[in-house]
Amino acid sequence: MNLARGFRRMLAALSLAGFAALMSGCTDRMIVLNPKGVVGRHQLDLIVITTILCLVVIVPVIVMAFVFAWRYRSRNGGKADYRPDWEHNSKLETVWWGIPIVIIAILAAITVRYSHLLEPSRPLESEAEPLVIQVTSLDYKWLFQYPEQGIATVNYVEFPAGVPVRFELTSDAPMNSFWIPQLGGQIYTMSGMAMKLNLMADEPGTYMGSGANFSGEDFAKMRFDARAVTEKEFDHWVEQIKATAPALTDQGYDELARPGAMGTQDYSSIPEGLFDRIVNKYAHGAGHSHGGAAQAETDTDPDLGNQHDMDDMAGMSGMEHHH
Amino acid sequence: MDRIKEFASTFFVTGDPLIYGADVAIVATMAAVVFVLTYFKKWTWLWREWLTTVDHKRIGIMYVVASLLMLFRGGVDALLMRTQLAVPNNQFLQPEHYNEIFTTHGVIMILFMAMPLMFGLFNLVVPLQIGARDVAFPFLNSLSFWLFFFGAMLFNVSFVIGGSPNAGWLAYPPLSEKMFNPGVGQDFYIWGIQISGIGSLMTGINFIVTILKMRAPGMKLMKMPMFTWSVLSSCLTIIMAFPILTVTLALLFIDRYLGAHFFTLDAGGNPMMYINLIWMWGHPEVYIVVLPAFGIMSEIVSTFSRKRLFGYKSMVFALMCISVFSFFTWAHHFFTMGSGADVNAFFAVTTMIIAIPTGVKVFNWVFTMYRGRISFPTPMLWVMGFILCFVVGGMTGVMLSVAPADFQFHNSYFLIAHFHQVLIGGVAFAYFAALTYWWPKVFGFKLNEKLGKWAFWFWNVGFYICFMPQYVLGLMGMTRRISHYGWDTGWWELNLVSTVGGFLMGIAFLFQVWQIMHSIKFMERDATGDPWDGRTLEWSLPSPVPHYNFAVVPTVDSRDAWWEEKLRRERGEAPAPQPKLEPIHMPKNSGIPIIMALCWFVAGFGFVFDWLWMAIPGLVGVAVCMLVYSFSYKTDYYIPVDEIERTEAAARGAV
């Protein structure tokens, strides 16, 4: 038992030291707990609510487990009660079926409400018109297109703070996931689909973004900066790119889509309809496209004859892409 | 000559010193094994006593040994990953190598470590607990083991031949499809899992029939030991879930091998279909491995509290609830794939519901200790470690189940920490508890307590140091499966701490190996057959158990049958008159299972390399084995009464 005691002391000391280190250094780095956007803030609220509700149950359980283990230890010399045949008590059992049921019921109600509130395709409430940014995950880089501004960037994205941003996301490579923790949770990018994610930054700043889902060899290099700036700075930035950066051509896109990691890049113009073509690339590729493959939301999709099939697929994967 | 060189350079994995080291180690080990067997003239012994055995106890031992070997390999994978992540921009492993390692780590730990260790415990304990002389289908049981073994070997061969799979443990398309993964690694994955998966399914069937049909007279379902109940619920889940896995991997194979398009976008397939299917198996799978852990906890807590299990009926009901609900939660693995609010809400709520019966079980264990008389040998220490770890892991699981919040956890190290907490703190701790608890029953001596306690503390301390920082890293935005990260992320301090914890668990494993070695050498024979003062039927037998288990099949009239019997004896009641010994009907050993599984291995290897000249003979071999077995009629024999008397006298003589 000496050994055990020694270890327990060591564990206590280590955990105290670890806790101190955490409190001093990491709190501001725990970016999920430090949201800078409305979506992230709601998600943090949820995390806090869930944690508290769970602790209500598990703290007493852990305390009881260790108190009972101590109190009824046989080394106590048999001073405590011993009831070897006591195996059932309806009242007690009702209580501990009841407590988790009540807690889970509360949590379920909250979850259902927030699932609708935070549905990523749902537009955010704001007086400002949303800015549309079309995101494509490639092997191993991010392409951001600004259809309204007619520009594009690679591996960084910029937008005004205080303005809702509607990200439309697809992939021209194995699926990835688009995540800017401080603004709000992630959504997958998948070929043949245009997913939607609405986010808004409260204040200017540079926020970390990443490709969260494993997509192959160099996917660890798919981190990007998300820069929230003032509207004035944003307009200025757009003008500057238009004036100085090269154009993105179809051929340029094909080169970009080849596997490989790279730094950042700007483009002063984008080919007409490039994003829709990426979304539909695989649907048209093999010549016999079915509803499943054409599971894309595009305003210019010539394949809308397949509307019925697409509805079926929407039912299956629950994509909300008909408005 | 050049052609041979060219072939060899693609056939064998080359270019990494680690691999060459492994090559040497593998060849040396195999040579050593062959030498020892030949030198001590043990080949016949090995074949007669082990390779062809249909005895559930020996099959159980082989499962345990194989799973510990796999734990070693999976653990080395884990330590390689932790070493790579210890400092930013580490050059220790290249990305392609890292991707292979996390893939094999996941597959091996779940399918080739946790599953066989679980099957080993089923085999070692269930027939003894229910008063049976073997499982319902002993031949099938042996076949299950050898299919698992050769499936696992086929998967492991990819380390040195052809190249390892690298698309993650569940091999999501399109990354696992031919287009992005032209090598043979993914085919090793498919065939390794397929072959062992057949074995798993058969084990599930076998134990359901065993438990339903072969219980001792008087043992009503509601009088079964709780571990047996948990095995039943786990096996019911297996037979519902594993066919889904088989079909899913078969479709992926058809995609890769015949160029179909089930899971590719071109020509109308859809990767989402695979992701749904694989999780329809994958989620129940984690309950398959954790349900028996609940049974183990129940047995141990009650034994060492010297008290009946509290809330037996609640426990049974909770086990069955979990088994059913585990099939309605699969989509919580991809809340972030745009399923829409209603679908997400549905699966979030079904997931949370599982927390209710799970919570009830913990309450019941705690109240089994209440007013008990608790002692703390190693198995009970593991129970305490389990309760703490599993409850916290359960809590983070509930946090993940809240769909809109999961958008911030998904794919992050928060998730990694969660499932390691329930799989190590829940499954592995429970299985270690079970190993130390039932070890004396299987081998006739206890494992060394002191070394066992060292292992326990190293595992526990190592666990928290390794995985608590990972929760924080997840909240810091670190995502899973990245092979390196920069200094600018601020992640390195906690990663370093986590690595230290990982190595502490590595040391813990060494303590376990030492514990086993030491105990074999310096063991004290347990003459009682009941070293823990147990409660269920297995403890009524001498240890190790004679190969027919029960000389006379016991009659049961209460839940803790052996405990009640001991109480009766204490009260001095006259024991029930023993019926006369009768010859015992036993199954004969058979070499067919190992040969048939070997044929599967050959066929699988042929399919991996697209060598039909090898695959077809392999499959023909499988068919021939089936035919031969169908026409062999001498598959059983009787143990005569005088032999039983002699065996019993020898075994009880020790008592």
CSV table of N, CA, C and O in Angstrom, one decimal, chain A residues 72-111:
chain,number,residue,atom,x,y,z
A,72,TYR,N,-16.3,0.9,3.5
A,72,TYR,CA,-16.7,-0.5,3.7
A,72,TYR,C,-15.5,-1.4,3.4
A,72,TYR,O,-15.7,-2.6,3.0
A,73,ARG,N,-14.3,-0.8,3.5
A,73,ARG,CA,-13.1,-1.7,3.2
A,73,ARG,C,-13.0,-2.7,4.3
A,73,ARG,O,-13.3,-2.4,5.5
A,74,SER,N,-12.5,-3.9,3.9
A,74,SER,CA,-12.5,-5.0,4.9
A,74,SER,C,-11.5,-4.7,6.0
A,74,SER,O,-11.5,-5.2,7.1
A,75,ARG,N,-10.4,-3.9,5.6
A,75,ARG,CA,-9.4,-3.6,6.6
A,75,ARG,C,-9.9,-2.8,7.7
A,75,ARG,O,-9.2,-2.5,8.7
A,76,ASN,N,-11.1,-2.2,7.6
A,76,ASN,CA,-11.7,-1.4,8.6
A,76,ASN,C,-11.9,-2.3,9.8
A,76,ASN,O,-12.3,-1.8,10.9
A,77,GLY,N,-11.7,-3.6,9.7
A,77,GLY,CA,-11.9,-4.5,10.8
A,77,GLY,C,-13.4,-4.8,11.1
A,77,GLY,O,-13.7,-5.1,12.2
A,78,GLY,N,-14.2,-4.6,10.1
A,78,GLY,CA,-15.6,-5.0,10.2
A,78,GLY,C,-16.4,-4.1,11.1
A,78,GLY,O,-17.4,-4.5,11.7
A,79,LYS,N,-16.0,-2.9,11.2
A,79,LYS,CA,-16.7,-1.9,12.0
A,79,LYS,C,-18.0,-1.4,11.3
A,79,LYS,O,-19.0,-1.1,11.9
A,80,ALA,N,-17.9,-1.3,9.9
A,80,ALA,CA,-19.0,-0.8,9.2
A,80,ALA,C,-20.1,-1.9,9.0
A,80,ALA,O,-19.8,-3.1,9.2
A,81,ASP,N,-21.3,-1.5,8.6
A,81,ASP,CA,-22.4,-2.4,8.3
A,81,ASP,C,-21.9,-3.4,7.3
A,81,ASP,O,-21.2,-3.1,6.4
A,82,TYR,N,-22.5,-4.7,7.4
A,82,TYR,CA,-22.2,-5.6,6.3
A,82,TYR,C,-23.5,-6.3,6.0
A,82,TYR,O,-24.1,-7.0,6.9
A,83,ARG,N,-24.1,-6.1,4.8
A,83,ARG,CA,-25.4,-6.7,4.5
A,83,ARG,C,-25.2,-7.5,3.2
A,83,ARG,O,-25.6,-7.1,2.1
A,84,PRO,N,-24.7,-8.7,3.3
A,84,PRO,CA,-24.3,-9.5,2.1
A,84,PRO,C,-25.5,-9.8,1.2
A,84,PRO,O,-25.3,-10.1,0.0
A,85,ASP,N,-26.7,-9.8,1.7
A,85,ASP,CA,-27.8,-10.3,0.9
A,85,ASP,C,-28.6,-9.1,0.4
A,85,ASP,O,-29.6,-9.3,-0.3
A,86,TRP,N,-28.2,-7.9,0.7
A,86,TRP,CA,-29.0,-6.7,0.2
A,86,TRP,C,-28.8,-6.5,-1.2
A,86,TRP,O,-27.7,-6.2,-1.7
A,87,GLU,N,-29.8,-6.8,-2.1
A,87,GLU,CA,-29.5,-6.8,-3.5
A,87,GLU,C,-30.6,-6.0,-4.3
A,87,GLU,O,-30.5,-5.9,-5.5
A,88,HIS,N,-31.5,-5.4,-3.6
A,88,HIS,CA,-32.6,-4.8,-4.3
A,88,HIS,C,-33.3,-3.7,-3.5
A,88,HIS,O,-33.5,-3.9,-2.3
A,89,ASN,N,-33.6,-2.6,-4.1
A,89,ASN,CA,-34.4,-1.6,-3.4
A,89,ASN,C,-35.1,-0.7,-4.4
A,89,ASN,O,-34.5,0.1,-5.1
A,90,SER,N,-36.4,-1.0,-4.5
A,90,SER,CA,-37.1,-0.3,-5.6
A,90,SER,C,-37.0,1.2,-5.6
A,90,SER,O,-36.9,1.8,-6.6
A,91,LYS,N,-37.1,1.7,-4.4
A,91,LYS,CA,-37.1,3.2,-4.3
A,91,LYS,C,-35.7,3.8,-4.8
A,91,LYS,O,-35.7,4.6,-5.7
A,92,LEU,N,-34.6,3.2,-4.3
A,92,LEU,CA,-33.3,3.6,-4.8
A,92,LEU,C,-33.2,3.5,-6.3
A,92,LEU,O,-32.7,4.4,-7.0
A,93,GLU,N,-33.6,2.3,-6.8
A,93,GLU,CA,-33.4,2.1,-8.2
A,93,GLU,C,-34.2,3.0,-9.1
A,93,GLU,O,-33.8,3.5,-10.1
A,94,THR,N,-35.4,3.3,-8.6
A,94,THR,CA,-36.3,4.3,-9.3
A,94,THR,C,-35.5,5.6,-9.3
A,94,THR,O,-35.5,6.3,-10.4
A,95,VAL,N,-34.9,6.0,-8.2
A,95,VAL,CA,-34.2,7.3,-8.2
A,95,VAL,C,-33.2,7.3,-9.3
A,95,VAL,O,-33.0,8.3,-10.0
A,96,TRP,N,-32.3,6.2,-9.4
A,96,TRP,CA,-31.2,6.4,-10.3
A,96,TRP,C,-31.6,6.0,-11.7
A,96,TRP,O,-30.8,6.1,-12.6
A,97,TRP,N,-32.7,5.4,-12.0
A,97,TRP,CA,-33.2,5.5,-13.4
A,97,TRP,C,-33.8,6.9,-13.6
A,97,TRP,O,-33.6,7.4,-14.7
A,98,GLY,N,-34.4,7.5,-12.6
A,98,GLY,CA,-35.1,8.8,-12.8
A,98,GLY,C,-34.1,9.9,-13.0
A,98,GLY,O,-34.3,10.7,-13.9
A,99,ILE,N,-33.0,10.0,-12.2
A,99,ILE,CA,-32.1,11.1,-12.4
A,99,ILE,C,-31.6,11.3,-13.8
A,99,ILE,O,-31.7,12.3,-14.4
A,100,PRO,N,-30.9,10.2,-14.3
A,100,PRO,CA,-30.4,10.3,-15.7
A,100,PRO,C,-31.5,10.6,-16.7
A,100,PRO,O,-31.3,11.4,-17.7
A,101,ILE,N,-32.7,10.0,-16.5
A,101,ILE,CA,-33.8,10.3,-17.5
A,101,ILE,C,-34.1,11.8,-17.5
A,101,ILE,O,-34.3,12.4,-18.5
A,102,VAL,N,-34.3,12.4,-16.3
A,102,VAL,CA,-34.6,13.8,-16.2
A,102,VAL,C,-33.5,14.6,-16.9
A,102,VAL,O,-33.8,15.5,-17.7
A,103,ILE,N,-32.2,14.3,-16.5
A,103,ILE,CA,-31.1,15.1,-17.1
A,103,ILE,C,-31.1,15.0,-18.6
A,103,ILE,O,-30.9,16.0,-19.3
A,104,ILE,N,-31.2,13.8,-19.1
A,104,ILE,CA,-31.1,13.6,-20.5
A,104,ILE,C,-32.3,14.2,-21.2
A,104,ILE,O,-32.2,14.8,-22.3
A,105,ALA,N,-33.5,14.2,-20.6
A,105,ALA,CA,-34.6,14.9,-21.2
A,105,ALA,C,-34.4,16.4,-21.3
A,105,ALA,O,-34.6,16.9,-22.4
A,106,ILE,N,-33.8,17.0,-20.3
A,106,ILE,CA,-33.5,18.4,-20.4
A,106,ILE,C,-32.5,18.6,-21.5
A,106,ILE,O,-32.7,19.5,-22.4
A,107,LEU,N,-31.4,17.8,-21.5
A,107,LEU,CA,-30.4,18.0,-22.5
A,107,LEU,C,-30.9,17.8,-23.9
A,107,LEU,O,-30.6,18.5,-24.8
A,108,ALA,N,-31.8,16.8,-24.0
A,108,ALA,CA,-32.4,16.5,-25.4
A,108,ALA,C,-33.2,17.7,-25.9
A,108,ALA,O,-33.1,18.1,-27.0
A,109,ALA,N,-34.0,18.3,-25.0
A,109,ALA,CA,-34.8,19.4,-25.4
A,109,ALA,C,-33.9,20.5,-25.8
A,109,ALA,O,-34.1,21.2,-26.9
A,110,ILE,N,-32.8,20.8,-25.1
A,110,ILE,CA,-31.9,21.9,-25.5
A,110,ILE,C,-31.3,21.5,-26.8
A,110,ILE,O,-31.1,22.4,-27.7
A,111,THR,N,-30.9,20.3,-27.0
A,111,THR,CA,-30.2,19.9,-28.2
A,111,THR,C,-31.1,20.1,-29.4
A,111,THR,O,-30.6,20.6,-30.4
